[in-house]
């Protein structure tokens, strides 16, 4: 799940580690909200492939917001 797995502070495990404990088969997250959605892929490669396939889903804002 890309950067969610990274351990930035030893005393604070990444959020994805807590999800993995409850949902061991979890590979993707899809989080819809008003005005859009977030998709969290299991690897950077899969994330980049999804982005390439669905460029029309991306924001037109110069910063990608």
XYZ file of C-alpha atoms in Angstrom:
65
model
C 0.000 0.000 0.000
C 2.738 2.331 -1.060
C 3.784 4.870 1.559
C 1.242 3.708 4.138
C 3.567 0.773 4.901
C 6.598 2.960 5.562
C 7.695 3.191 9.179
C 8.612 6.830 9.726
C 8.630 6.812 13.530
C 9.595 3.579 15.376
C 7.056 4.139 18.152
C 4.195 4.761 15.700
C 3.429 1.911 13.279
C 1.984 2.954 9.913
C -1.785 2.976 9.540
C -1.619 0.160 6.981
C -0.123 -2.167 9.605
C -3.261 -1.782 11.713
C -5.451 -2.481 8.680
C -3.400 -5.566 7.822
C -3.958 -6.933 11.333
C -7.742 -6.770 10.833
C -7.895 -7.527 7.099
C -4.947 -9.785 6.178
C -6.060 -10.132 2.528
C -6.409 -6.373 1.981
C -4.434 -5.144 -1.032
C -6.298 -2.046 -2.262
C -8.203 0.758 -0.556
C -10.897 2.808 -2.261
C -12.132 5.829 -0.319
C -14.895 7.867 -1.992
C -15.820 11.335 -0.763
C -17.755 14.352 -2.027
C -15.939 15.544 -5.115
C -13.715 12.528 -5.707
C -12.086 9.448 -4.291
C -8.717 8.153 -3.154
C -7.363 4.840 -4.399
C -4.449 3.339 -2.496
C -2.671 0.611 -4.437
C -0.453 -2.101 -2.944
C 2.663 -0.998 -4.854
C 3.975 2.099 -6.564
C 4.062 0.165 -9.837
C 0.349 -0.673 -9.614
C -0.431 2.893 -8.571
C 1.440 4.299 -11.558
C -0.232 1.838 -13.953
C -3.679 2.828 -12.641
C -2.796 6.505 -13.028
C -1.620 5.938 -16.607
C -4.751 3.960 -17.568
C -7.172 6.488 -16.087
C -5.667 9.935 -16.626
C -9.206 11.273 -17.151
C -9.911 10.557 -13.468
C -7.212 12.985 -12.337
C -7.803 16.559 -11.268
C -7.147 19.298 -13.812
C -5.704 21.484 -11.023
C -1.990 22.250 -11.629
C -1.066 20.773 -8.226
C -3.261 17.713 -8.747
C -5.640 18.725 -5.956
